[in-house]
Coordinates of C-alpha atoms and ligand atoms in Angstrom, one line a residue:
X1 CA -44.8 -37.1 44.5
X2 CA -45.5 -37.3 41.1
X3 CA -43.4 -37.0 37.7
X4 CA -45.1 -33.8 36.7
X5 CA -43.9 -32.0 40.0
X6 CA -40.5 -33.2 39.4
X7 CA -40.1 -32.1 36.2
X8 CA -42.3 -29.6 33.5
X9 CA -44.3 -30.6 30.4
X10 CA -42.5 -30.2 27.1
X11 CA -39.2 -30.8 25.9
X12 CA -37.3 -31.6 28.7
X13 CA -33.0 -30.3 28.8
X14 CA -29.9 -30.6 31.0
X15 CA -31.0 -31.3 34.4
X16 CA -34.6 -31.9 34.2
X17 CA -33.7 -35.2 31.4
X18 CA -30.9 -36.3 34.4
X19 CA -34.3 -35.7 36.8
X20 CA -36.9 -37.8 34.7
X21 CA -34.4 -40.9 33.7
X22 CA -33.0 -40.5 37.8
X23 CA -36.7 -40.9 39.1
X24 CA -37.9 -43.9 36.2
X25 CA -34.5 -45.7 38.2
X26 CA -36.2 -45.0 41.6
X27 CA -39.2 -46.1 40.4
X28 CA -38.7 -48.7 38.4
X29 CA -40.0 -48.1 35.3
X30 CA -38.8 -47.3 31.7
X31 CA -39.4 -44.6 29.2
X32 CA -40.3 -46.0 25.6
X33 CA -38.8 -44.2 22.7
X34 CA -40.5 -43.7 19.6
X35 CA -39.3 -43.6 16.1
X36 CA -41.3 -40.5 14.1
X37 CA -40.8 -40.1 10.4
X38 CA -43.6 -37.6 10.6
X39 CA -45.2 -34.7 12.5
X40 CA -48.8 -36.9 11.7
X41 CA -46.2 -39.8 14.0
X42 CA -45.0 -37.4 16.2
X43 CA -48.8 -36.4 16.8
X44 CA -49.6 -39.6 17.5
X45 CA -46.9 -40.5 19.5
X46 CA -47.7 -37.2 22.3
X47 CA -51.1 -38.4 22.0
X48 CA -50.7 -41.6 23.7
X49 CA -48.5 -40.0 25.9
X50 CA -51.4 -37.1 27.4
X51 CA -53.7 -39.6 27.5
X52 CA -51.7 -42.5 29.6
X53 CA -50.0 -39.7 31.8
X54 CA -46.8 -40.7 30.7
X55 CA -43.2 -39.1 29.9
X56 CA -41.9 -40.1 26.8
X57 CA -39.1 -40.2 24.4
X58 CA -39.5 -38.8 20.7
X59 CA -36.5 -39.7 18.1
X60 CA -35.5 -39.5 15.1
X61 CA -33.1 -41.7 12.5
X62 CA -31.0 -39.9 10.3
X63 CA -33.3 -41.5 7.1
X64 CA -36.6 -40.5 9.2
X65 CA -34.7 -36.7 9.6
X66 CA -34.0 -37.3 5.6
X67 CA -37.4 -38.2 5.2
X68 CA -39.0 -35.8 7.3
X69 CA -37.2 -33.1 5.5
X70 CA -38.1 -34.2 1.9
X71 CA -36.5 -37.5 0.1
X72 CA -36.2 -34.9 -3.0
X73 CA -33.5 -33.1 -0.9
X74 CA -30.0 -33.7 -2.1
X75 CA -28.6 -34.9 1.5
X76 CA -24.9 -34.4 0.1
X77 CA -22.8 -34.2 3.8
X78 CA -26.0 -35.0 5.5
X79 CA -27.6 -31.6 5.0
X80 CA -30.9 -32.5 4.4
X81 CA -30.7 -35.2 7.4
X82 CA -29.5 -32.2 9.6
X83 CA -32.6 -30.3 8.2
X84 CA -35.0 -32.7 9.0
X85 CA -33.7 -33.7 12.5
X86 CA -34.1 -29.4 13.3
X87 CA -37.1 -29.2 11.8
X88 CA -38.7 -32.1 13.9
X89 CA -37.5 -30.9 16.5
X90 CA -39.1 -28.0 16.1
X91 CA -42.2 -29.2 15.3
X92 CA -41.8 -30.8 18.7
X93 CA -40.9 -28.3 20.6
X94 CA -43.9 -25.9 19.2
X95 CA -46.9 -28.6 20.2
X96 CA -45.1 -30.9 23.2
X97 CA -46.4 -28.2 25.7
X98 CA -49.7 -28.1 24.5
X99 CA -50.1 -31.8 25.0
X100 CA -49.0 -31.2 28.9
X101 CA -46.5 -34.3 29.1
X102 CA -42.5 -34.2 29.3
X103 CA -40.3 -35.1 26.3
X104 CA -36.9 -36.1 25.8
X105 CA -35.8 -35.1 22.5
X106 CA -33.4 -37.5 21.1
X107 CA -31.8 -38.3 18.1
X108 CA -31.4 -42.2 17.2
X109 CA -28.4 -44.4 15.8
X110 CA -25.5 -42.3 14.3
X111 CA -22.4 -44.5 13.0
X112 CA -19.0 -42.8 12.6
X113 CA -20.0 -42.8 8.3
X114 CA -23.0 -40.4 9.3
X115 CA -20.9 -38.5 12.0
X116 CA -21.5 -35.3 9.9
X117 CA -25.1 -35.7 10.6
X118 CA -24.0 -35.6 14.3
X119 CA -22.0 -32.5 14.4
X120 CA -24.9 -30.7 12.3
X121 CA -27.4 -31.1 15.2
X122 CA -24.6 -30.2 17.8
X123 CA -24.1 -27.2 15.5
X124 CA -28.2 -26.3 15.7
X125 CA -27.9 -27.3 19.8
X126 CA -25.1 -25.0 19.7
X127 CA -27.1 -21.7 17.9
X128 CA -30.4 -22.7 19.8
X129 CA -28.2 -22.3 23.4
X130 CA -26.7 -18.6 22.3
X131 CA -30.3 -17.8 21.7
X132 CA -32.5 -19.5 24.4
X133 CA -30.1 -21.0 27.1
X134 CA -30.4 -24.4 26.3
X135 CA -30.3 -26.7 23.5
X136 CA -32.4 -27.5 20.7
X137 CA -32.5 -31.7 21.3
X138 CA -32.2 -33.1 25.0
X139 CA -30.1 -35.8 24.0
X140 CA -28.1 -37.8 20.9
X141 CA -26.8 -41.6 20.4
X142 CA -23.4 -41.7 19.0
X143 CA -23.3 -45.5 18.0
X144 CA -19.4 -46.0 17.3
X145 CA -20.0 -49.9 18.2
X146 CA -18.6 -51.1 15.0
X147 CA -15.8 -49.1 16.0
X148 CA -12.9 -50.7 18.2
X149 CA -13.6 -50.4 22.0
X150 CA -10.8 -47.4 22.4
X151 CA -12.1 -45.4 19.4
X152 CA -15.8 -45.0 20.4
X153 CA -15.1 -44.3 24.0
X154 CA -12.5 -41.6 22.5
X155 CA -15.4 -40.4 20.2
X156 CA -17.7 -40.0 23.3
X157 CA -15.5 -37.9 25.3
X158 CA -15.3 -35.9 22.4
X159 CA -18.3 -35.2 22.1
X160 CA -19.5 -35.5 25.7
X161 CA -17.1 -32.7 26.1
X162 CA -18.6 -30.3 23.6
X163 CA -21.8 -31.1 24.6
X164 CA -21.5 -30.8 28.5
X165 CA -21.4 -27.1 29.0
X166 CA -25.6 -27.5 27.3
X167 CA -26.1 -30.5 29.5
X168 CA -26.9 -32.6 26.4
X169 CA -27.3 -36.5 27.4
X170 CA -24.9 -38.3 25.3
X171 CA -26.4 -42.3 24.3
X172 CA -23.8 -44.7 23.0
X173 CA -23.1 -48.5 22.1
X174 CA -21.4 -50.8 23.2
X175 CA -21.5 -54.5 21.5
X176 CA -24.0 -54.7 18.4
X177 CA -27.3 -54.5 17.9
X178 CA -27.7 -57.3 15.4
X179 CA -30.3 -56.6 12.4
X180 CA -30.4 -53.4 10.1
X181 CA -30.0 -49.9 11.1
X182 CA -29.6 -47.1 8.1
X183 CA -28.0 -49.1 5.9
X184 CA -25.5 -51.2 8.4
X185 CA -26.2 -54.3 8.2
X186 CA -25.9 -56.4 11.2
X187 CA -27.2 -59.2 10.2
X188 CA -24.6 -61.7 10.2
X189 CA -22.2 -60.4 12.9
X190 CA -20.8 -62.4 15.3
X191 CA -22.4 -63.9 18.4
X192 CA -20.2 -62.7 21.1
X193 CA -20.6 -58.8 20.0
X194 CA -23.8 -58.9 20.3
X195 CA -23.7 -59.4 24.3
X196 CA -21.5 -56.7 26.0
X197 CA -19.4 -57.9 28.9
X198 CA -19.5 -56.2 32.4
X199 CA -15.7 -55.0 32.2
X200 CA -16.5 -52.8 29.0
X201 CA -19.2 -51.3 30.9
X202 CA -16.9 -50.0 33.6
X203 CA -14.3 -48.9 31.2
X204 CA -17.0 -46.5 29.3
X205 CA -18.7 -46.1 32.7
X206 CA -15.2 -44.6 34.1
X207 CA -13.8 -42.8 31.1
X208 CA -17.2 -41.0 30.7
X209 CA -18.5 -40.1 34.0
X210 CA -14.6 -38.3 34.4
X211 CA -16.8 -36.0 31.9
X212 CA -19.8 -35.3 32.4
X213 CA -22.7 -37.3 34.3
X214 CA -25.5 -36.9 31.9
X215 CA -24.5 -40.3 29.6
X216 CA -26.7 -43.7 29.3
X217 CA -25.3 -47.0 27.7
X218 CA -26.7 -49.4 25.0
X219 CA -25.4 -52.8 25.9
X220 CA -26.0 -55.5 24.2
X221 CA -27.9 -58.5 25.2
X222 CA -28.7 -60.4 22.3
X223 CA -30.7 -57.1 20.4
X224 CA -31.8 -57.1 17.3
X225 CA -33.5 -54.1 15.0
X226 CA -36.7 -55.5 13.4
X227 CA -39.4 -58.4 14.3
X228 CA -38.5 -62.5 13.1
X229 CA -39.8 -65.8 13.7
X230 CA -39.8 -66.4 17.6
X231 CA -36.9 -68.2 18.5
X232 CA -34.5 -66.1 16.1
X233 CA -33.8 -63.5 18.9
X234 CA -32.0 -64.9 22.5
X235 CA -32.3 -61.5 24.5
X236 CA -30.7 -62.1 27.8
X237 CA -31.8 -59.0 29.7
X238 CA -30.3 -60.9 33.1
X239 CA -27.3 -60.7 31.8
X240 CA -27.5 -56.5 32.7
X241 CA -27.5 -56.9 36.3
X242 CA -24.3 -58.2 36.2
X243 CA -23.0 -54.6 34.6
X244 CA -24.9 -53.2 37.3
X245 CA -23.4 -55.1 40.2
X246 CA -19.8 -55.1 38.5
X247 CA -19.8 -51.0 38.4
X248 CA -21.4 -50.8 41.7
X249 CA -18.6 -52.8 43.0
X250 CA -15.8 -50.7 41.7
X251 CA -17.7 -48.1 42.8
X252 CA -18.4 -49.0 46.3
X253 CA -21.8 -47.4 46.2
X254 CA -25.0 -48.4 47.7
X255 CA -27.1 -47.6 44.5
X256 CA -27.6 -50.9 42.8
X257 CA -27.9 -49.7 39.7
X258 CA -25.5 -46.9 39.2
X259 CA -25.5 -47.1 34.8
X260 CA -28.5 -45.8 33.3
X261 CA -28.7 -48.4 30.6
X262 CA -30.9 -48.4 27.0
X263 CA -32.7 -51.1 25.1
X264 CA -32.5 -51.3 21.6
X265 CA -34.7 -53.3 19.2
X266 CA -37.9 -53.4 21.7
X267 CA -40.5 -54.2 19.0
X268 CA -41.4 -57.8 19.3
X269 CA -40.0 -58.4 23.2
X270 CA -42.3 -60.5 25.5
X271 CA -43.7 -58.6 28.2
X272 CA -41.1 -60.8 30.8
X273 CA -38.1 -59.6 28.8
X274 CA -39.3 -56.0 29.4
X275 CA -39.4 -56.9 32.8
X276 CA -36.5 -58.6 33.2
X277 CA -34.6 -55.3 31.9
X278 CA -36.2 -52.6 33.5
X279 CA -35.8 -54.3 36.8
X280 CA -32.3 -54.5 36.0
X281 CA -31.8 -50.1 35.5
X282 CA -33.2 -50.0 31.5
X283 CA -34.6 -46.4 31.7
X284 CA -35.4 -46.0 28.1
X285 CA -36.4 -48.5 25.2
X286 CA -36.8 -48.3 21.5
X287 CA -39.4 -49.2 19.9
X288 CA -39.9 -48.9 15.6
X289 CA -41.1 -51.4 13.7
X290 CA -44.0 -52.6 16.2
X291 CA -45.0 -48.3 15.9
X292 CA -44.2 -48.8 11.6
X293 CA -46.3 -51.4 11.6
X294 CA -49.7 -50.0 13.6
X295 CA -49.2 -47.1 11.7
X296 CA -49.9 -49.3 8.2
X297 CA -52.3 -51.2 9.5
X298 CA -54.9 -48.2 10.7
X299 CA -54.7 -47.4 7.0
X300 CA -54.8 -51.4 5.9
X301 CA -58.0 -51.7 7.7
X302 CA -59.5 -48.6 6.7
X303 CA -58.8 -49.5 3.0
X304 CA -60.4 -53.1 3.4
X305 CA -63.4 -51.7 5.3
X306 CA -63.9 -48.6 2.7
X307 CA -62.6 -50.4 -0.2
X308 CA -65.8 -49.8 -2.9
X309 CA -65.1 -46.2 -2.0
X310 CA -61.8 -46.0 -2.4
X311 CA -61.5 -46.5 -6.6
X312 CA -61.8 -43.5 -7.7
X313 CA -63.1 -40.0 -7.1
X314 CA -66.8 -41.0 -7.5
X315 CA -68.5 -43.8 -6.5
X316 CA -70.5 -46.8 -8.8
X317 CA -73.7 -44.1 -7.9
X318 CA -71.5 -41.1 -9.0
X319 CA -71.0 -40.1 -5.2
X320 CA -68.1 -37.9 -4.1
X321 CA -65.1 -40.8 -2.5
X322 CA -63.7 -37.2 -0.9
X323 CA -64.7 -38.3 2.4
X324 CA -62.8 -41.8 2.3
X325 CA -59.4 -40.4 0.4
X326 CA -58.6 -37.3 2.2
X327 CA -55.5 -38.4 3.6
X328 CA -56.9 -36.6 7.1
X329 CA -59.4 -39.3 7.4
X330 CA -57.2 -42.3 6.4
X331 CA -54.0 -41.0 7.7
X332 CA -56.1 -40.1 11.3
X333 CA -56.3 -43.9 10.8
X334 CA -52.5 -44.4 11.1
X335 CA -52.7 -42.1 14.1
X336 CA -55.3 -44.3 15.9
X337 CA -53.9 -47.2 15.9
X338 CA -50.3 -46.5 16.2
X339 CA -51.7 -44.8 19.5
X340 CA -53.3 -47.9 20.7
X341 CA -49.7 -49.3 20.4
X342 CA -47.4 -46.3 22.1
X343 CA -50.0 -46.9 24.9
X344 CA -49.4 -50.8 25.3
X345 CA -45.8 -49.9 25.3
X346 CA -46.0 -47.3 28.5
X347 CA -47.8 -50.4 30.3
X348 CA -45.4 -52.5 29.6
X349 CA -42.8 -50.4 30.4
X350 CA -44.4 -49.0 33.8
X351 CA -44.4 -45.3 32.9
X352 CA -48.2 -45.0 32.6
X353 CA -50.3 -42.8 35.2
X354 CA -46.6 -41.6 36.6
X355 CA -46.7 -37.8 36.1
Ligands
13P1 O1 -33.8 -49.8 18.5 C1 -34.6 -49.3 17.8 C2 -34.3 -47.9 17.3 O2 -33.0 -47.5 17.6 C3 -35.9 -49.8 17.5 O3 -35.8 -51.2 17.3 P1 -37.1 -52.0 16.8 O4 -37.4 -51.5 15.4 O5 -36.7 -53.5 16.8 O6 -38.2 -51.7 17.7
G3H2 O1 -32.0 -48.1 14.1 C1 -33.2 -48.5 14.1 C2 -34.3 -47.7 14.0 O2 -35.4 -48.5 13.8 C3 -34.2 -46.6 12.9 O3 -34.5 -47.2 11.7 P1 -34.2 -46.5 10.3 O4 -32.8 -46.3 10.2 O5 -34.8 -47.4 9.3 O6 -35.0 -45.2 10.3
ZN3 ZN1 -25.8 -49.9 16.4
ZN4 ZN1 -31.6 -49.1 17.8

């Protein structure tokens, strides 16, 4: 049986998002998630997706939400970050159907300084259920991982809590994902945080599931946000079976990988890495800066290819340019290329060809 009879094309809420990420655990395979600053990324991004046959995970930062709104928006208490996260989502919503593939609508990285930015989109869930029966997103991160261990498992049963009568999937973190993440800087935190140990897992594991089922974990093995010399980044995906087996112990279940468990910072992992962690219960993976960076270079390439033509409005011969600086033609560019890269990721990641 394939995905598409398991669950339908477009944005995908409450039980259908605990359907897709339970079947990518049965069949071993991940869903990559794609930052979109844009609806020309977001575009892109669905793209891919119809044309490898595969699920997929659109999300948003609360600067790409800021961004996608306007930067000339005052975002005092996060309002234009709340206006741009609803109006992506939106935008989403309105053409993920037409594009015939599912999507999990997810909001990215939210640290207890942006929390406001959280309750806004839990406010806009909230409105969308009265009016349509389910939420607006399919699921958010809450990222309290700076946080002491007790105070973001508290924050997550919060907001697990609120969330669980719309089925909303609640992703949080646990250790640090070392690099930069709107404007947290993890670049010089210690080691040990950035690889979670087995016993944390259980405590969120059992605090949360005492909630509400519909949760997924960011450990930390070694992550980092961003792409650096090789050798800079020790990932030790291995090091999640180990959660796996320790919660399947206390447990005392026969599913081997009973914590549905997220990858941060995938841009720049080898292909055995990937591997490595989906074969270990990794059902979703982020992926940015690879995405940022196939998105610049379909325009790099089209400016050195077209670069006589790109001067000015007329040529040396007095020829229209309008046909090289229309930003449909260079920005379809972008598009291209990033798509050749959303692509490479569902191959990596196993989800291509499964609905
Ligand atoms: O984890 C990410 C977004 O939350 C993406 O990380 P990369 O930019 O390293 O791919
Ligand atoms: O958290 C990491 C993502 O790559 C989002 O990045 P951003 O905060 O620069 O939008
Ligand atoms: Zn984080
Ligand atoms: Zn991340």
């Amino acid at each position: 049986m394939g995905l598409s009879e398991v669950v339908p094309a477009g944005v995908l809420t409450g039980d259908s998002v605990m359907k897709l990420f339970s079947y990518a655990k049965e069949h071993h395979f991940a869903i990559p998630a794609f930052n979109v600053t844009s609806s020309s990324a977001i575009n892109a991004v669905l793209e891919a997706a119809r044309d490898a046959k595969s699920p997929v995970i659109i999300q948003i930062s609360q600067g790409g939400a800021q961004f996608y709104a306007g930067k000339g928006l005052n975002n005092d208490g996060q309002a234009a970050s709340i206006l741009g996260a609803v109006a992506a989502a939106h935008h989403v919503r309105n053409v993920a159907k037409t594009y015939q593939v599912p999507v999990v609508l997810h909001s990215d990285h939210c640290a207890k300084k942006l929390e406001p930015w959280f309750v806004g989109m839990v406010e806009a869930d909230e409105a969308y259920f009265k009016e349509h029966g389910q939420p607006l997103f399919s699921s958010h991160m809450l990222d309290f991982s700076e946080e002491s261990k007790d105070h973001n498992i508290a924050a997550c049963q919060k907001y697990l809590t609120r969330m669980a009568p719309m089925k909303i999937w609640l992703e949080m973190e646990i250790g640090i994902t070392g690099g930069e993440e709107d404007g947290v800087d993890n670049t010089g935190v210690d080691n040990a945080a950035l690889y979670t140990q087995p016993e944390d897992i259980w405590d969120i594991y059992r605090q949360l599931s005492s909630i509400a089922p519909h949760f997924s974990i960011a450990a930390a093995f070694g992550n980092v946000h961003g792409v650096y010399k090789p050798g800079n980044v020790r990932l030790h995906p291995e090091l999640l079976a180990k959660h796996q087996a320790y919660v399947k112990d206390k447990l005392n279940t026969n599913d081997e990988h009973p914590v549905f468990l997220v990858f941060h910072g995938g841009s720049g992992s080898t292909k055995d890495e990937i591997k490595t962690a989906v074969k270990n219960g990794v059902v979703k993976m982020n992926i940015d800066t690879d995405t940022q960076y196939a998105y610049w270079e379909g325009i790099l390439k089209f400016y050195k290819k077209n670069e006589s033509r790109l001067q000015g409005l007329l040529d040396s011969e007095d020829k229209p340019n309008k046909k090289f600086y229309d930003p449909r033609v260079w920005l379809r560019e972008a598009e291209l290329s990033m798509k050749k890269r959303v692509q490479e990721a569902f191959n990596d990641l196993g989800s291509a060809n499964t609905l």
